[in-house]
Amino acid sequence: MKKKFGFLIVVLSIMLALAACGKGESADGDGEKGSNGGNDSKGKTYTVATDSNFKPFEYLNTDTGELEGFDIDLIKEIADRAGFKVEFEQMDFDGLLAGMQGGRYEIGVAGMSITDERKETLDFSDPYYDSGIILMVPTDSDIKSIDDVDGKKIGSRQGSTSESYLNKNTKAQVEAYPEIVTAYMNLAKGKLDGALYDVPNVQYYIAQEGKGKLKTTGDILQGESYGIAFKKGSELVDDTNEALASMIKDGTYAEIYEKYFGEKPADKWLGEE
Ligand code: ARG
């Protein structure tokens, strides 16, 4: 008799627990209902498309299997401040562009340069990093600048601003790969005469793997700014810009920057401290 009664209590409490869950819609009971400040994005989870082949902006930590990088920390902090959640999906950069243009992802973070052409199909946040593209050659190369690349084999990345620069402005034999490190490795092996890509990524590669073998040459060919990309018309753009501005102001941007670049950012990215 005593046993039966105990059983009943267990059944009853399970029923009660289930009923509570059903009403509250989220089982973790964080009671976020009603805290919606007039924006549907609050508390929502968005998929962030990224291409993890772009050090130090996004890359896979091979020990932990985790995504790391300046962009990753940046978007996580922005999401925190703006009140939404993010999960990451990795893909090739050109697939990312196509996927975003097709409206498949709300957010794209991939050291993406803001260009007029891309602005036709995507929305961008305010710029968060000033970049540009530069030529990399073996240290003993006779290529001094972009004027010397006609007829030469120059590597780049598919879908990047560097690939289109080469096609539009030079008569180089352009070899564009799905991963930029293929270009870098082929260059180091002597299969290419040069590579054209984003300044910070080229410099990072030279410092990590190419010391004494590879160097940059000539000027920065075009200034580019990176922005976070959004599906056209996304309601996240304003909140993102606000979060970014607050991170610059309170020094959080500078902290993340130092973590990945080992130095302070330029004055315009420094807050008032
Ligand atoms: N900044 C260049 C562009 O927008 C290259 C970006 C590549 N990014 C990446 N995550 N692989 O075209």
CSV table of N, CA, C and O in Angstrom, one decimal, residues 139-230:
chain,number,residue,atom,x,y,z
A,139,THR,N,61.3,35.2,-51.9
A,139,THR,CA,62.3,36.3,-51.5
A,139,THR,C,63.2,36.7,-52.7
A,139,THR,O,63.6,37.8,-52.8
A,140,ASP,N,63.5,35.7,-53.6
A,140,ASP,CA,64.5,36.0,-54.6
A,140,ASP,C,63.8,36.3,-56.0
A,140,ASP,O,64.4,36.3,-57.0
A,141,SER,N,62.5,36.6,-55.9
A,141,SER,CA,61.7,36.8,-57.2
A,141,SER,C,62.1,38.1,-57.8
A,141,SER,O,62.5,39.1,-57.2
A,142,ASP,N,62.0,38.1,-59.2
A,142,ASP,CA,62.2,39.4,-59.9
A,142,ASP,C,60.9,40.2,-60.1
A,142,ASP,O,60.9,41.3,-60.7
A,143,ILE,N,59.8,39.7,-59.6
A,143,ILE,CA,58.6,40.4,-59.6
A,143,ILE,C,58.6,41.5,-58.5
A,143,ILE,O,58.8,41.2,-57.3
A,144,LYS,N,58.6,42.8,-58.9
A,144,LYS,CA,58.7,43.9,-58.0
A,144,LYS,C,57.4,44.5,-57.6
A,144,LYS,O,57.2,45.0,-56.5
A,145,SER,N,56.4,44.3,-58.5
A,145,SER,CA,55.1,44.9,-58.3
A,145,SER,C,54.1,44.2,-59.2
A,145,SER,O,54.4,43.4,-60.0
A,146,ILE,N,52.8,44.7,-59.1
A,146,ILE,CA,51.8,44.1,-59.9
A,146,ILE,C,52.0,44.3,-61.4
A,146,ILE,O,51.5,43.6,-62.2
A,147,ASP,N,52.8,45.3,-61.7
A,147,ASP,CA,53.1,45.6,-63.1
A,147,ASP,C,54.0,44.5,-63.8
A,147,ASP,O,54.1,44.4,-65.0
A,148,ASP,N,54.5,43.6,-63.0
A,148,ASP,CA,55.4,42.6,-63.5
A,148,ASP,C,54.7,41.2,-63.6
A,148,ASP,O,55.4,40.2,-63.9
A,149,VAL,N,53.4,41.1,-63.4
A,149,VAL,CA,52.8,39.8,-63.3
A,149,VAL,C,52.2,39.3,-64.6
A,149,VAL,O,51.8,38.1,-64.7
A,150,ASP,N,52.2,40.1,-65.7
A,150,ASP,CA,51.6,39.6,-66.9
A,150,ASP,C,52.3,38.3,-67.4
A,150,ASP,O,53.5,38.3,-67.5
A,151,GLY,N,51.5,37.3,-67.7
A,151,GLY,CA,52.0,36.1,-68.2
A,151,GLY,C,52.5,35.1,-67.1
A,151,GLY,O,52.8,34.0,-67.3
A,152,LYS,N,52.6,35.7,-65.9
A,152,LYS,CA,53.1,34.9,-64.7
A,152,LYS,C,51.9,34.1,-64.1
A,152,LYS,O,50.7,34.6,-64.1
A,153,LYS,N,52.2,33.0,-63.4
A,153,LYS,CA,51.2,32.3,-62.7
A,153,LYS,C,51.0,32.9,-61.3
A,153,LYS,O,51.9,32.8,-60.4
A,154,ILE,N,49.8,33.4,-61.0
A,154,ILE,CA,49.6,34.1,-59.8
A,154,ILE,C,48.4,33.4,-59.1
A,154,ILE,O,47.3,33.2,-59.7
A,155,GLY,N,48.6,32.9,-57.9
A,155,GLY,CA,47.6,32.2,-57.1
A,155,GLY,C,46.7,33.1,-56.3
A,155,GLY,O,47.1,34.2,-55.9
A,156,SER,N,45.4,32.7,-56.1
A,156,SER,CA,44.5,33.4,-55.2
A,156,SER,C,43.4,32.5,-54.8
A,156,SER,O,43.5,31.3,-55.0
A,157,ARG,N,42.4,33.1,-54.2
A,157,ARG,CA,41.3,32.3,-53.7
A,157,ARG,C,40.0,32.6,-54.5
A,157,ARG,O,39.7,33.7,-54.9
A,158,GLN,N,39.3,31.5,-54.8
A,158,GLN,CA,38.1,31.6,-55.6
A,158,GLN,C,37.1,32.5,-54.9
A,158,GLN,O,36.8,32.4,-53.7
A,159,GLY,N,36.5,33.4,-55.7
A,159,GLY,CA,35.4,34.3,-55.2
A,159,GLY,C,35.9,35.5,-54.4
A,159,GLY,O,35.1,36.3,-54.0
A,160,SER,N,37.3,35.6,-54.3
A,160,SER,CA,37.8,36.7,-53.5
A,160,SER,C,38.0,38.0,-54.3
A,160,SER,O,38.0,38.0,-55.5
A,161,THR,N,38.1,39.1,-53.6
A,161,THR,CA,38.4,40.4,-54.2
A,161,THR,C,39.7,40.3,-55.0
A,161,THR,O,39.9,41.0,-56.0
A,162,SER,N,40.7,39.5,-54.5
A,162,SER,CA,42.0,39.4,-55.1
A,162,SER,C,41.8,38.7,-56.5
A,162,SER,O,42.5,39.1,-57.5
A,163,GLU,N,41.0,37.7,-56.5
A,163,GLU,CA,40.8,37.0,-57.8
A,163,GLU,C,40.2,37.9,-58.8
A,163,GLU,O,40.7,38.0,-60.0
A,164,SER,N,39.2,38.7,-58.4
A,164,SER,CA,38.6,39.6,-59.4
A,164,SER,C,39.6,40.7,-59.8
A,164,SER,O,39.6,41.2,-60.9
A,165,TYR,N,40.4,41.2,-58.8
A,165,TYR,CA,41.4,42.2,-59.2
A,165,TYR,C,42.4,41.7,-60.3
A,165,TYR,O,42.6,42.4,-61.2
A,166,LEU,N,42.8,40.5,-60.1
A,166,LEU,CA,43.8,39.9,-61.1
A,166,LEU,C,43.1,39.8,-62.4
A,166,LEU,O,43.7,40.1,-63.4
A,167,ASN,N,41.9,39.3,-62.4
A,167,ASN,CA,41.2,39.1,-63.7
A,167,ASN,C,40.9,40.4,-64.4
A,167,ASN,O,41.0,40.6,-65.6
A,168,LYS,N,40.6,41.5,-63.6
A,168,LYS,CA,40.2,42.8,-64.2
A,168,LYS,C,41.4,43.6,-64.6
A,168,LYS,O,41.4,44.3,-65.6
A,169,ASN,N,42.5,43.5,-63.8
A,169,ASN,CA,43.6,44.5,-64.0
A,169,ASN,C,44.9,43.9,-64.5
A,169,ASN,O,45.8,44.7,-64.7
A,170,THR,N,45.0,42.6,-64.7
A,170,THR,CA,46.3,42.1,-65.1
A,170,THR,C,46.1,41.0,-66.2
A,170,THR,O,45.0,40.6,-66.5
A,171,LYS,N,47.2,40.7,-66.8
A,171,LYS,CA,47.1,39.5,-67.8
A,171,LYS,C,47.8,38.3,-67.2
A,171,LYS,O,48.4,37.5,-67.9
A,172,ALA,N,47.8,38.2,-65.9
A,172,ALA,CA,48.4,37.1,-65.2
A,172,ALA,C,47.6,35.8,-65.5
A,172,ALA,O,46.5,35.9,-65.9
A,173,GLN,N,48.3,34.7,-65.4
A,173,GLN,CA,47.6,33.4,-65.5
A,173,GLN,C,47.1,33.2,-64.1
A,173,GLN,O,47.8,32.8,-63.2
A,174,VAL,N,45.8,33.4,-63.9
A,174,VAL,CA,45.3,33.3,-62.5
A,174,VAL,C,44.9,31.9,-62.1
A,174,VAL,O,44.2,31.2,-62.9
A,175,GLU,N,45.5,31.5,-61.0
A,175,GLU,CA,45.1,30.1,-60.5
A,175,GLU,C,44.4,30.4,-59.1
A,175,GLU,O,45.0,30.7,-58.1
A,176,ALA,N,43.1,30.2,-59.2
A,176,ALA,CA,42.3,30.5,-57.9
A,176,ALA,C,41.8,29.1,-57.3
A,176,ALA,O,41.3,28.3,-58.0
A,177,TYR,N,42.1,29.0,-56.1
A,177,TYR,CA,41.8,27.7,-55.4
A,177,TYR,C,40.7,27.9,-54.3
A,177,TYR,O,40.4,29.0,-53.9
A,178,PRO,N,40.1,26.8,-53.9
A,178,PRO,CA,39.1,26.9,-52.9
A,178,PRO,C,39.7,27.2,-51.5
A,178,PRO,O,39.0,27.6,-50.6
A,179,GLU,N,41.0,27.0,-51.3
A,179,GLU,CA,41.6,27.3,-50.1
A,179,GLU,C,42.9,28.1,-50.4
A,179,GLU,O,43.7,27.6,-51.1
A,180,ILE,N,43.1,29.2,-49.7
A,180,ILE,CA,44.2,30.0,-50.1
A,180,ILE,C,45.5,29.4,-49.7
A,180,ILE,O,46.5,29.6,-50.4
A,181,VAL,N,45.5,28.5,-48.7
A,181,VAL,CA,46.8,27.9,-48.3
A,181,VAL,C,47.4,27.0,-49.4
A,181,VAL,O,48.6,26.8,-49.5
A,182,THR,N,46.5,26.5,-50.3
A,182,THR,CA,47.0,25.8,-51.5
A,182,THR,C,47.8,26.7,-52.4
A,182,THR,O,48.9,26.3,-52.9
A,183,ALA,N,47.4,27.9,-52.6
A,183,ALA,CA,48.2,28.9,-53.3
A,183,ALA,C,49.5,29.2,-52.6
A,183,ALA,O,50.6,29.2,-53.3
A,184,TYR,N,49.5,29.4,-51.3
A,184,TYR,CA,50.7,29.7,-50.5
A,184,TYR,C,51.7,28.5,-50.6
A,184,TYR,O,52.9,28.7,-50.8
A,185,MET,N,51.1,27.3,-50.5
A,185,MET,CA,52.0,26.1,-50.6
A,185,MET,C,52.6,25.9,-51.9
A,185,MET,O,53.8,25.6,-52.1
A,186,ASN,N,51.8,26.1,-53.0
A,186,ASN,CA,52.3,26.0,-54.3
A,186,ASN,C,53.3,27.1,-54.6
A,186,ASN,O,54.3,26.8,-55.4
A,187,LEU,N,53.2,28.2,-54.1
A,187,LEU,CA,54.1,29.3,-54.2
A,187,LEU,C,55.5,28.9,-53.6
A,187,LEU,O,56.5,29.0,-54.2
A,188,ALA,N,55.4,28.4,-52.4
A,188,ALA,CA,56.6,28.0,-51.7
A,188,ALA,C,57.3,26.8,-52.4
A,188,ALA,O,58.5,26.8,-52.4
A,189,LYS,N,56.5,26.0,-53.1
A,189,LYS,CA,57.1,24.9,-53.9
A,189,LYS,C,57.6,25.3,-55.2
A,189,LYS,O,58.1,24.5,-56.0
A,190,GLY,N,57.4,26.6,-55.6
A,190,GLY,CA,57.8,27.0,-56.9
A,190,GLY,C,56.9,26.7,-58.1
A,190,GLY,O,57.2,26.9,-59.2
A,191,LYS,N,55.7,26.3,-57.7
A,191,LYS,CA,54.7,26.0,-58.8
A,191,LYS,C,53.9,27.2,-59.2
A,191,LYS,O,53.2,27.2,-60.2
A,192,LEU,N,54.0,28.3,-58.5
A,192,LEU,CA,53.4,29.6,-58.8
A,192,LEU,C,54.5,30.7,-58.8
A,192,LEU,O,55.5,30.5,-58.1
A,193,ASP,N,54.3,31.8,-59.4
A,193,ASP,CA,55.2,32.9,-59.4
A,193,ASP,C,54.9,33.9,-58.3
A,193,ASP,O,55.7,34.7,-57.9
A,194,GLY,N,53.6,33.9,-57.9
A,194,GLY,CA,53.2,34.9,-56.8
A,194,GLY,C,51.8,34.5,-56.3
A,194,GLY,O,51.2,33.6,-56.9
A,195,ALA,N,51.4,35.2,-55.3
A,195,ALA,CA,50.0,35.0,-54.8
A,195,ALA,C,49.5,36.4,-54.5
A,195,ALA,O,50.2,37.3,-54.0
A,196,LEU,N,48.2,36.6,-54.7
A,196,LEU,CA,47.6,37.9,-54.3
A,196,LEU,C,46.5,37.7,-53.3
A,196,LEU,O,45.6,36.9,-53.6
A,197,TYR,N,46.6,38.3,-52.2
A,197,TYR,CA,45.5,38.1,-51.2
A,197,TYR,C,45.5,39.2,-50.1
A,197,TYR,O,46.3,40.1,-50.2
A,198,ASP,N,44.6,39.1,-49.2
A,198,ASP,CA,44.4,40.1,-48.1
A,198,ASP,C,45.7,40.3,-47.3
A,198,ASP,O,46.3,39.3,-46.8
A,199,VAL,N,46.1,41.6,-47.1
A,199,VAL,CA,47.3,41.9,-46.4
A,199,VAL,C,47.5,41.2,-45.0
A,199,VAL,O,48.5,40.5,-44.8
A,200,PRO,N,46.5,41.2,-44.1
A,200,PRO,CA,46.7,40.5,-42.8
A,200,PRO,C,46.9,39.0,-42.9
A,200,PRO,O,47.7,38.5,-42.2
A,201,ASN,N,46.3,38.4,-43.9
A,201,ASN,CA,46.4,36.9,-44.0
A,201,ASN,C,47.8,36.6,-44.6
A,201,ASN,O,48.5,35.7,-44.2
A,202,VAL,N,48.2,37.4,-45.6
A,202,VAL,CA,49.5,37.2,-46.2
A,202,VAL,C,50.6,37.4,-45.2
A,202,VAL,O,51.5,36.6,-45.0
A,203,GLN,N,50.5,38.5,-44.4
A,203,GLN,CA,51.5,38.8,-43.4
A,203,GLN,C,51.6,37.7,-42.3
A,203,GLN,O,52.6,37.4,-41.9
A,204,TYR,N,50.4,37.3,-42.0
A,204,TYR,CA,50.4,36.2,-40.9
A,204,TYR,C,51.1,34.9,-41.4
A,204,TYR,O,51.8,34.3,-40.7
A,205,TYR,N,50.8,34.6,-42.7
A,205,TYR,CA,51.4,33.4,-43.3
A,205,TYR,C,52.9,33.5,-43.4
A,205,TYR,O,53.7,32.6,-43.0
A,206,ILE,N,53.4,34.7,-43.8
A,206,ILE,CA,54.8,34.9,-43.9
A,206,ILE,C,55.5,34.8,-42.5
A,206,ILE,O,56.5,34.1,-42.3
A,207,ALA,N,54.8,35.4,-41.5
A,207,ALA,CA,55.4,35.3,-40.1
A,207,ALA,C,55.4,33.9,-39.6
A,207,ALA,O,56.4,33.5,-38.9
A,208,GLN,N,54.4,33.1,-39.9
A,208,GLN,CA,54.2,31.8,-39.3
A,208,GLN,C,55.0,30.7,-40.1
A,208,GLN,O,55.7,29.9,-39.5
A,209,GLU,N,55.0,30.8,-41.4
A,209,GLU,CA,55.5,29.7,-42.2
A,209,GLU,C,56.5,30.1,-43.3
A,209,GLU,O,57.2,29.3,-43.8
A,210,GLY,N,56.5,31.4,-43.6
A,210,GLY,CA,57.3,31.8,-44.8
A,210,GLY,C,58.5,32.6,-44.6
A,210,GLY,O,59.1,33.1,-45.5
A,211,LYS,N,58.9,32.7,-43.3
A,211,LYS,CA,60.1,33.6,-43.0
A,211,LYS,C,61.3,33.2,-43.8
A,211,LYS,O,61.7,32.0,-43.8
A,212,GLY,N,61.9,34.2,-44.5
A,212,GLY,CA,63.1,33.9,-45.3
A,212,GLY,C,62.8,33.3,-46.7
A,212,GLY,O,63.7,33.3,-47.5
A,213,LYS,N,61.6,32.8,-46.9
A,213,LYS,CA,61.3,32.2,-48.2
A,213,LYS,C,60.3,33.1,-49.0
A,213,LYS,O,60.4,33.1,-50.2
A,214,LEU,N,59.4,33.7,-48.3
A,214,LEU,CA,58.4,34.5,-49.0
A,214,LEU,C,58.3,35.9,-48.4
A,214,LEU,O,58.7,36.1,-47.3
A,215,LYS,N,57.9,36.9,-49.3
A,215,LYS,CA,57.9,38.3,-48.9
A,215,LYS,C,56.7,39.0,-49.6
A,215,LYS,O,56.3,38.5,-50.7
A,216,THR,N,56.3,40.1,-49.1
A,216,THR,CA,55.3,40.9,-49.9
A,216,THR,C,56.2,41.8,-50.8
A,216,THR,O,57.3,42.1,-50.5
A,217,THR,N,55.5,42.2,-51.8
A,217,THR,CA,56.2,43.2,-52.7
A,217,THR,C,55.2,44.2,-53.3
A,217,THR,O,54.1,43.8,-53.5
A,218,GLY,N,55.7,45.4,-53.6
A,218,GLY,CA,54.9,46.4,-54.1
A,218,GLY,C,53.9,47.0,-53.1
A,218,GLY,O,54.0,46.6,-51.9
A,219,ASP,N,53.0,47.9,-53.5
A,219,ASP,CA,52.1,48.6,-52.6
A,219,ASP,C,50.9,47.7,-52.3
A,219,ASP,O,50.6,46.7,-53.0
A,220,ILE,N,50.2,48.2,-51.3
A,220,ILE,CA,48.8,47.6,-51.1
A,220,ILE,C,48.0,48.1,-52.3
A,220,ILE,O,48.0,49.3,-52.6
A,221,LEU,N,47.4,47.1,-53.0
A,221,LEU,CA,46.8,47.5,-54.3
A,221,LEU,C,45.4,48.1,-54.2
A,221,LEU,O,45.1,48.9,-55.1
A,222,GLN,N,44.6,47.8,-53.3
A,222,GLN,CA,43.4,48.5,-53.1
A,222,GLN,C,43.0,48.4,-51.6
A,222,GLN,O,43.1,47.3,-51.0
A,223,GLY,N,42.6,49.5,-51.0
A,223,GLY,CA,42.1,49.4,-49.7
A,223,GLY,C,40.7,48.7,-49.6
A,223,GLY,O,39.9,48.9,-50.5
A,224,GLU,N,40.5,47.9,-48.6
A,224,GLU,CA,39.2,47.2,-48.4
A,224,GLU,C,38.9,47.2,-47.0
A,224,GLU,O,39.8,47.1,-46.1
A,225,SER,N,37.6,47.3,-46.6
A,225,SER,CA,37.2,47.2,-45.2
A,225,SER,C,36.4,46.0,-45.1
A,225,SER,O,35.6,45.7,-45.9
A,226,TYR,N,36.6,45.3,-44.0
A,226,TYR,CA,35.8,44.1,-43.7
A,226,TYR,C,34.5,44.6,-43.0
A,226,TYR,O,34.5,45.4,-42.1
A,227,GLY,N,33.4,43.9,-43.3
A,227,GLY,CA,32.1,44.1,-42.7
A,227,GLY,C,31.5,42.8,-42.4
A,227,GLY,O,31.8,41.8,-43.1
A,228,ILE,N,30.6,42.8,-41.4
A,228,ILE,CA,29.8,41.6,-41.2
A,228,ILE,C,28.6,41.6,-42.2
A,228,ILE,O,28.0,42.7,-42.4
A,229,ALA,N,28.4,40.5,-42.9
A,229,ALA,CA,27.4,40.5,-44.0
A,229,ALA,C,26.1,40.0,-43.4
A,229,ALA,O,26.0,39.1,-42.5
A,230,PHE,N,25.0,40.5,-43.9
A,230,PHE,CA,23.6,40.1,-43.5
A,230,PHE,C,22.8,39.9,-44.7
A,230,PHE,O,23.0,40.5,-45.8
